[in-house]
Amino acid sequence: MVLRVSKVCCGLHHVVLLVSEEESASSSSPSPASSLKPTSSSVACLGWNEHGQCDVPRELRVRCGSGGSATTTSIAAGDRHSLAIITDGERSTIHVWGQDNFQQCSSVPAPLDTESDDRRREYVMIDAGQFHSVVLDSEGEVTCWGGNNFGQCDVPETIGPCVAVAAGGDFTVALRRDDGALFAWGANRQGQAPGKVQPPSRVVAVAAGAFFGAALCADCADNRIFTWGDNALHDSLDVGDDDADTGGVVSAIACGTNHAVVALKRGGVVESGRVPETARLPDDVKLKCVSGTYNSSFGVDENGTLHVWRGEDPHIS
């Protein structure tokens, strides 16, 4: 058996990992990722645990562990709470644990019955901000819960079906399916939630930090990641390839609390923000997933190895 990380999501000072237990097709070792057969998936957490955000619920560990009947399909991390979507073929369920001061763990949307009709409705994407969370289902419906002091959980009635969501500190982002319109609502102190955002071209992925948002545009002529909000810190990121459009050179984008991180398909990352760079990611490392805490960056490479760089976080070892 080989353990590999398939996804990483970061909160303020803790990290949620989606870990797969895989069996090699042959007895030789080591085995490349392409020769491994997934047998189970589980959630692991590390870092600051003052509110229990790293205590993965027993039900989740049993149902999605080795021999379990369910699979973890997505994970997320808020400032002090953690989330996972699991499915067992009959129901799609959200699990949340950690700080519950704004009912971010106790007012979770009800499970979806995946076999209730021919459409097989299920939860497909989840994210979390400081005290609130957002989930997207396979019909494109957006649901928010938790802290709502700035209206970050009040999904606009006219938004329609969406294809992507993200949660910032106290605001929420969604990408509409039909026309690619980008919306952000909630706290707008730094212009991070103006209602309708105006990117330069079609958006294919979104992310959000404490006071800013970031979007990957499929055909930005200047090869930059579009950002909005606290742009004094997060001006558009240049991915440094004049011979290809942005969608062709970027593999993933994410936001920490105060910085943005962009993984490049050719290897390495481009970052921007208030985090001191005390450690660098080697330029030849190719990441498929990235995330960020308050002052560190995390990524998962093509072989399922977890990488940590940039700042040092005493809560994470």
Tab-separated table of C-alpha atoms in Angstrom:
chain	number	residue	atom	x	y	z
A	1	MET	CA	0.000	0.000	0.000
A	2	VAL	CA	1.126	3.528	-0.810
A	3	LEU	CA	-0.279	6.701	0.738
A	4	ARG	CA	-0.516	9.714	-1.533
A	5	VAL	CA	-1.961	13.184	-1.094
A	6	SER	CA	-4.462	14.142	-3.803
A	7	LYS	CA	-5.589	17.545	-2.487
A	8	VAL	CA	-4.604	20.140	0.115
A	9	CYS	CA	-6.756	22.960	1.534
A	10	CYS	CA	-5.555	25.489	4.084
A	11	GLY	CA	-7.233	27.424	6.871
A	12	LEU	CA	-5.707	30.191	8.952
A	13	HIS	CA	-3.177	27.945	10.730
A	14	HIS	CA	-4.274	24.401	9.846
A	15	VAL	CA	-4.283	22.155	6.797
A	16	VAL	CA	-6.813	19.596	5.510
A	17	LEU	CA	-5.495	16.801	3.297
A	18	LEU	CA	-7.282	14.298	1.080
A	19	VAL	CA	-5.150	11.182	1.263
A	20	SER	CA	-5.583	8.112	-0.918
A	21	GLU	CA	-4.474	4.614	-0.035
A	22	GLU	CA	-3.418	2.894	-3.224
A	23	GLU	CA	-2.314	-0.567	-4.183
A	24	SER	CA	0.478	-1.133	-6.704
A	25	ALA	CA	-0.347	-3.147	-9.795
A	26	SER	CA	2.908	-5.061	-9.291
A	27	SER	CA	5.127	-5.947	-6.371
A	28	SER	CA	7.981	-3.719	-7.470
A	29	SER	CA	8.701	-0.579	-5.472
A	30	PRO	CA	8.626	2.337	-5.759
A	31	SER	CA	5.630	2.536	-8.092
A	32	PRO	CA	4.758	5.468	-10.323
A	33	ALA	CA	1.404	7.106	-9.643
A	34	SER	CA	0.038	5.816	-12.957
A	35	SER	CA	0.392	2.179	-11.814
A	36	LEU	CA	-1.474	2.599	-8.545
A	37	LYS	CA	-5.053	1.507	-8.035
A	38	PRO	CA	-7.039	3.588	-5.504
A	39	THR	CA	-8.546	1.484	-2.700
A	40	SER	CA	-9.786	4.166	-0.292
A	41	SER	CA	-9.661	7.877	0.451
A	42	SER	CA	-9.457	9.557	3.835
A	43	VAL	CA	-9.167	13.015	5.351
A	44	ALA	CA	-6.231	14.041	7.508
A	45	CYS	CA	-5.590	17.350	9.283
A	46	LEU	CA	-2.556	18.979	10.841
A	47	GLY	CA	-1.747	22.267	12.538
A	48	TRP	CA	-3.553	24.485	15.038
A	49	ASN	CA	-6.334	22.542	16.797
A	50	GLU	CA	-7.664	24.904	19.458
A	51	HIS	CA	-11.243	24.520	18.199
A	52	GLY	CA	-11.050	20.866	17.128
A	53	GLN	CA	-10.608	21.724	13.447
A	54	CYS	CA	-8.029	18.934	13.116
A	55	ASP	CA	-10.143	16.270	14.861
A	56	VAL	CA	-11.582	14.396	11.867
A	57	PRO	CA	-14.977	12.919	12.898
A	58	ARG	CA	-14.950	9.197	13.575
A	59	GLU	CA	-17.875	8.624	11.193
A	60	LEU	CA	-15.853	10.165	8.381
A	61	ARG	CA	-12.777	8.074	9.190
A	62	VAL	CA	-14.776	4.848	9.354
A	63	ARG	CA	-17.006	5.369	6.308
A	64	CYS	CA	-14.197	6.605	4.027
A	65	GLY	CA	-11.308	4.561	5.386
A	66	SER	CA	-10.043	1.200	4.207
A	67	GLY	CA	-13.016	-1.103	3.773
A	68	GLY	CA	-15.505	1.749	4.122
A	69	SER	CA	-18.549	2.204	1.903
A	70	ALA	CA	-18.129	5.914	1.126
A	71	THR	CA	-15.672	8.137	-0.731
A	72	THR	CA	-14.463	11.635	0.093
A	73	THR	CA	-14.937	13.721	-3.036
A	74	SER	CA	-13.946	17.212	-1.874
A	75	ILE	CA	-12.416	19.016	1.123
A	76	ALA	CA	-12.087	22.603	2.334
A	77	ALA	CA	-10.777	24.618	5.269
A	78	GLY	CA	-12.117	27.784	6.864
A	79	ASP	CA	-10.148	29.882	9.326
A	80	ARG	CA	-10.937	27.515	12.205
A	81	HIS	CA	-13.221	24.841	10.750
A	82	SER	CA	-12.809	21.968	8.281
A	83	LEU	CA	-15.139	20.439	5.719
A	84	ALA	CA	-15.525	17.348	3.545
A	85	ILE	CA	-18.054	16.038	1.028
A	86	ILE	CA	-18.592	12.286	1.022
A	87	THR	CA	-20.735	10.064	-1.169
A	88	ASP	CA	-21.770	6.433	-0.811
A	89	GLY	CA	-23.666	6.049	-4.081
A	90	GLU	CA	-26.984	6.874	-2.451
A	91	ARG	CA	-26.372	10.136	-0.616
A	92	SER	CA	-24.015	13.103	-0.913
A	93	THR	CA	-23.235	14.445	2.567
A	94	ILE	CA	-21.325	17.427	3.987
A	95	HIS	CA	-19.317	16.988	7.191
A	96	VAL	CA	-18.015	20.018	9.126
A	97	TRP	CA	-15.965	20.154	12.339
A	98	GLY	CA	-14.140	22.785	14.384
A	99	GLN	CA	-15.236	26.222	15.589
A	100	ASP	CA	-19.023	26.649	15.649
A	101	ASN	CA	-19.467	30.218	16.925
A	102	PHE	CA	-21.552	31.154	13.864
A	103	GLN	CA	-23.137	27.710	13.382
A	104	GLN	CA	-20.686	26.901	10.613
A	105	CYS	CA	-20.666	23.296	11.899
A	106	SER	CA	-24.256	22.928	13.130
A	107	SER	CA	-26.302	24.486	10.299
A	108	VAL	CA	-24.933	22.330	7.473
A	109	PRO	CA	-27.121	21.754	4.372
A	110	ALA	CA	-29.011	18.460	4.380
A	111	PRO	CA	-27.673	15.441	2.465
A	112	LEU	CA	-28.699	15.062	-1.159
A	113	ASP	CA	-30.317	11.838	-2.324
A	114	THR	CA	-28.206	11.005	-5.376
A	115	GLU	CA	-30.660	8.386	-6.628
A	116	SER	CA	-33.867	10.424	-6.197
A	117	ASP	CA	-34.216	11.056	-9.921
A	118	ASP	CA	-32.408	10.582	-13.217
A	119	ARG	CA	-30.246	13.667	-12.683
A	120	ARG	CA	-28.164	12.170	-9.851
A	121	ARG	CA	-27.858	15.382	-7.876
A	122	GLU	CA	-24.872	15.652	-5.529
A	123	TYR	CA	-22.499	18.163	-3.947
A	124	VAL	CA	-19.468	18.790	-6.166
A	125	MET	CA	-17.463	21.760	-4.794
A	126	ILE	CA	-17.009	23.288	-1.347
A	127	ASP	CA	-15.046	26.166	0.179
A	128	ALA	CA	-14.923	28.149	3.420
A	129	GLY	CA	-14.068	31.632	4.617
A	130	GLN	CA	-13.493	33.022	8.083
A	131	PHE	CA	-16.800	31.952	9.636
A	132	HIS	CA	-18.928	30.837	6.671
A	133	SER	CA	-18.963	28.159	3.993
A	134	VAL	CA	-20.300	27.707	0.459
A	135	VAL	CA	-21.168	24.570	-1.495
A	136	LEU	CA	-22.092	23.939	-5.138
A	137	ASP	CA	-24.215	21.003	-6.254
A	138	SER	CA	-24.334	19.238	-9.612
A	139	GLU	CA	-27.392	21.259	-10.660
A	140	GLY	CA	-25.407	24.472	-10.237
A	141	GLU	CA	-27.212	25.599	-7.074
A	142	VAL	CA	-25.133	27.634	-4.597
A	143	THR	CA	-25.795	27.329	-0.839
A	144	CYS	CA	-24.078	29.272	1.956
A	145	TRP	CA	-24.248	28.944	5.744
A	146	GLY	CA	-22.517	30.184	8.889
A	147	GLY	CA	-21.560	33.782	9.698
A	148	ASN	CA	-23.645	36.277	7.744
A	149	ASN	CA	-22.826	39.627	9.345
A	150	PHE	CA	-21.914	41.105	5.946
A	151	GLY	CA	-24.469	39.224	3.836
A	152	GLN	CA	-21.875	36.715	2.649
A	153	CYS	CA	-24.460	33.920	2.915
A	154	ASP	CA	-27.199	35.774	1.024
A	155	VAL	CA	-26.873	34.193	-2.414
A	156	PRO	CA	-28.198	36.614	-5.084
A	157	GLU	CA	-31.577	35.439	-6.383
A	158	THR	CA	-30.652	36.238	-9.973
A	159	ILE	CA	-27.330	34.436	-10.018
A	160	GLY	CA	-28.659	31.275	-11.722
A	161	PRO	CA	-26.814	27.932	-12.011
A	162	CYS	CA	-23.052	28.190	-11.382
A	163	VAL	CA	-19.955	26.136	-12.185
A	164	ALA	CA	-17.501	27.307	-9.509
A	165	VAL	CA	-17.535	28.902	-6.055
A	166	ALA	CA	-15.020	30.289	-3.552
A	167	ALA	CA	-15.184	31.813	-0.083
A	168	GLY	CA	-13.053	34.741	1.069
A	169	GLY	CA	-12.741	36.093	4.591
A	170	ASP	CA	-16.261	37.530	4.777
A	171	PHE	CA	-17.381	37.360	1.149
A	172	THR	CA	-18.396	34.739	-1.417
A	173	VAL	CA	-17.570	34.290	-5.106
A	174	ALA	CA	-19.489	32.362	-7.779
A	175	LEU	CA	-19.068	31.843	-11.517
A	176	ARG	CA	-22.334	31.608	-13.471
A	177	ARG	CA	-22.673	28.693	-15.875
A	178	ASP	CA	-24.680	30.165	-18.737
A	179	ASP	CA	-22.680	33.284	-19.581
A	180	GLY	CA	-19.543	33.074	-17.397
A	181	ALA	CA	-20.537	36.118	-15.324
A	182	LEU	CA	-18.526	36.488	-12.110
A	183	PHE	CA	-20.209	37.532	-8.857
A	184	ALA	CA	-18.897	38.437	-5.397
A	185	TRP	CA	-21.049	39.429	-2.413
A	186	GLY	CA	-20.546	40.134	1.310
A	187	ALA	CA	-18.010	42.426	2.988
A	188	ASN	CA	-16.767	45.028	0.516
A	189	ARG	CA	-14.321	47.125	2.533
A	190	GLN	CA	-11.550	46.712	-0.057
A	191	GLY	CA	-13.797	46.303	-3.091
A	192	GLN	CA	-13.673	42.506	-2.891
A	193	ALA	CA	-17.467	42.090	-3.160
A	194	PRO	CA	-18.839	44.610	-5.678
A	195	GLY	CA	-21.726	42.390	-6.770
A	196	LYS	CA	-20.750	41.732	-10.367
A	197	VAL	CA	-17.011	41.522	-11.061
A	198	GLN	CA	-15.657	42.571	-14.463
A	199	PRO	CA	-12.759	40.289	-15.528
A	200	PRO	CA	-10.977	41.004	-18.828
A	201	SER	CA	-12.069	37.727	-20.446
A	202	ARG	CA	-13.741	34.379	-19.815
A	203	VAL	CA	-13.027	32.943	-16.351
A	204	VAL	CA	-12.348	29.230	-15.812
A	205	ALA	CA	-11.353	29.112	-12.115
A	206	VAL	CA	-11.764	31.310	-9.032
A	207	ALA	CA	-10.178	31.663	-5.589
A	208	ALA	CA	-10.477	34.065	-2.668
A	209	GLY	CA	-8.304	35.371	0.179
A	210	ALA	CA	-9.185	37.472	3.207
A	211	PHE	CA	-9.838	40.715	1.297
A	212	PHE	CA	-9.308	39.881	-2.389
A	213	GLY	CA	-10.339	37.509	-5.150
A	214	ALA	CA	-8.420	35.877	-8.002
A	215	ALA	CA	-9.592	34.437	-11.315
A	216	LEU	CA	-7.900	32.370	-13.994
A	217	CYS	CA	-8.926	33.671	-17.406
A	218	ALA	CA	-8.809	31.269	-20.328
A	219	ASP	CA	-7.418	33.755	-22.843
A	220	CYS	CA	-5.933	36.798	-21.082
A	221	ALA	CA	-3.698	38.351	-23.743
A	222	ASP	CA	-1.160	39.609	-21.210
A	223	ASN	CA	-0.840	36.238	-19.438
A	224	ARG	CA	-1.903	37.550	-16.061
A	225	ILE	CA	-4.147	36.243	-13.308
A	226	PHE	CA	-6.954	38.726	-12.747
A	227	THR	CA	-7.361	39.933	-9.153
A	228	TRP	CA	-9.725	42.364	-7.486
A	229	GLY	CA	-10.273	43.789	-4.008
A	230	ASP	CA	-7.183	44.575	-1.954
A	231	ASN	CA	-5.105	45.173	-5.077
A	232	ALA	CA	-2.558	47.303	-3.238
A	233	LEU	CA	-1.207	43.914	-2.179
A	234	HIS	CA	-2.509	41.656	-4.912
A	235	ASP	CA	-1.997	43.244	-8.293
A	236	SER	CA	-2.447	41.022	-11.340
A	237	LEU	CA	0.046	38.168	-11.411
A	238	ASP	CA	2.293	37.731	-14.460
A	239	VAL	CA	2.801	34.045	-15.234
A	240	GLY	CA	5.806	34.871	-17.417
A	241	ASP	CA	5.078	33.159	-20.729
A	242	ASP	CA	4.488	35.416	-23.723
A	243	ASP	CA	4.038	32.520	-26.142
A	244	ALA	CA	0.987	30.910	-24.570
A	245	ASP	CA	-2.310	32.099	-23.167
A	246	THR	CA	-2.875	31.989	-19.411
A	247	GLY	CA	-5.116	28.938	-19.544
A	248	GLY	CA	-2.355	27.001	-21.275
A	249	VAL	CA	0.393	27.615	-18.714
A	250	VAL	CA	-1.423	27.611	-15.349
A	251	SER	CA	-2.360	24.363	-13.608
A	252	ALA	CA	-3.932	25.754	-10.411
A	253	ILE	CA	-4.609	28.956	-8.482
A	254	ALA	CA	-5.325	29.525	-4.787
A	255	CYS	CA	-5.295	32.231	-2.142
A	256	GLY	CA	-3.938	32.215	1.372
A	257	THR	CA	-5.053	34.808	3.899
A	258	ASN	CA	-2.802	37.528	2.512
A	259	HIS	CA	-1.201	36.071	-0.600
A	260	ALA	CA	-2.020	34.412	-3.911
A	261	VAL	CA	-0.242	31.387	-5.367
A	262	VAL	CA	-0.305	30.211	-8.992
A	263	ALA	CA	1.091	26.822	-10.042
A	264	LEU	CA	2.626	26.693	-13.525
A	265	LYS	CA	2.387	23.672	-15.813
A	266	ARG	CA	6.066	24.016	-16.727
A	267	GLY	CA	6.979	23.814	-13.023
A	268	GLY	CA	7.320	26.223	-10.140
A	269	VAL	CA	4.923	28.882	-8.887
A	270	VAL	CA	4.279	32.615	-9.092
A	271	GLU	CA	3.167	34.353	-5.878
A	272	SER	CA	2.149	37.781	-4.681
A	273	GLY	CA	1.260	39.248	-1.301
A	274	ARG	CA	2.401	40.044	2.211
A	275	VAL	CA	4.106	36.756	3.091
A	276	PRO	CA	7.897	36.852	3.496
A	277	GLU	CA	9.695	34.339	1.328
A	278	THR	CA	11.927	32.351	3.691
A	279	ALA	CA	11.800	29.194	1.554
A	280	ARG	CA	11.280	28.622	-2.182
A	281	LEU	CA	9.667	25.857	-4.170
A	282	PRO	CA	12.134	24.465	-6.748
A	283	ASP	CA	11.263	25.614	-10.265
A	284	ASP	CA	11.155	22.046	-11.617
A	285	VAL	CA	8.389	20.868	-9.260
A	286	LYS	CA	5.070	20.540	-11.115
A	287	LEU	CA	2.044	20.986	-8.867
A	288	LYS	CA	-1.548	19.955	-9.590
A	289	CYS	CA	-3.033	21.563	-6.482
A	290	VAL	CA	-2.052	24.558	-4.319
A	291	SER	CA	-3.328	26.330	-1.208
A	292	GLY	CA	-2.151	28.785	1.430
A	293	THR	CA	-2.403	29.464	5.174
A	294	TYR	CA	-1.783	32.802	6.885
A	295	ASN	CA	1.902	32.775	5.954
A	296	SER	CA	2.780	29.523	4.152
A	297	SER	CA	2.127	27.901	0.774
A	298	PHE	CA	1.278	24.235	0.191
A	299	GLY	CA	1.089	22.170	-2.985
A	300	VAL	CA	0.648	18.604	-4.205
A	301	ASP	CA	2.710	17.336	-7.130
A	302	GLU	CA	1.842	14.771	-9.794
A	303	ASN	CA	3.139	11.910	-7.621
A	304	GLY	CA	1.035	12.794	-4.595
A	305	THR	CA	3.857	14.391	-2.603
A	306	LEU	CA	3.050	17.350	-0.350
A	307	HIS	CA	5.319	20.426	-0.606
A	308	VAL	CA	5.522	23.347	1.842
A	309	TRP	CA	7.366	26.616	1.231
A	310	ARG	CA	7.448	30.393	1.686
A	311	GLY	CA	6.853	31.432	5.338
A	312	GLU	CA	7.139	29.430	8.541
A	313	ASP	CA	4.040	28.675	10.625
A	314	PRO	CA	4.735	27.645	14.243
A	315	HIS	CA	1.298	25.984	14.389
A	316	ILE	CA	2.164	23.556	11.573
A	317	SER	CA	5.059	21.105	11.808
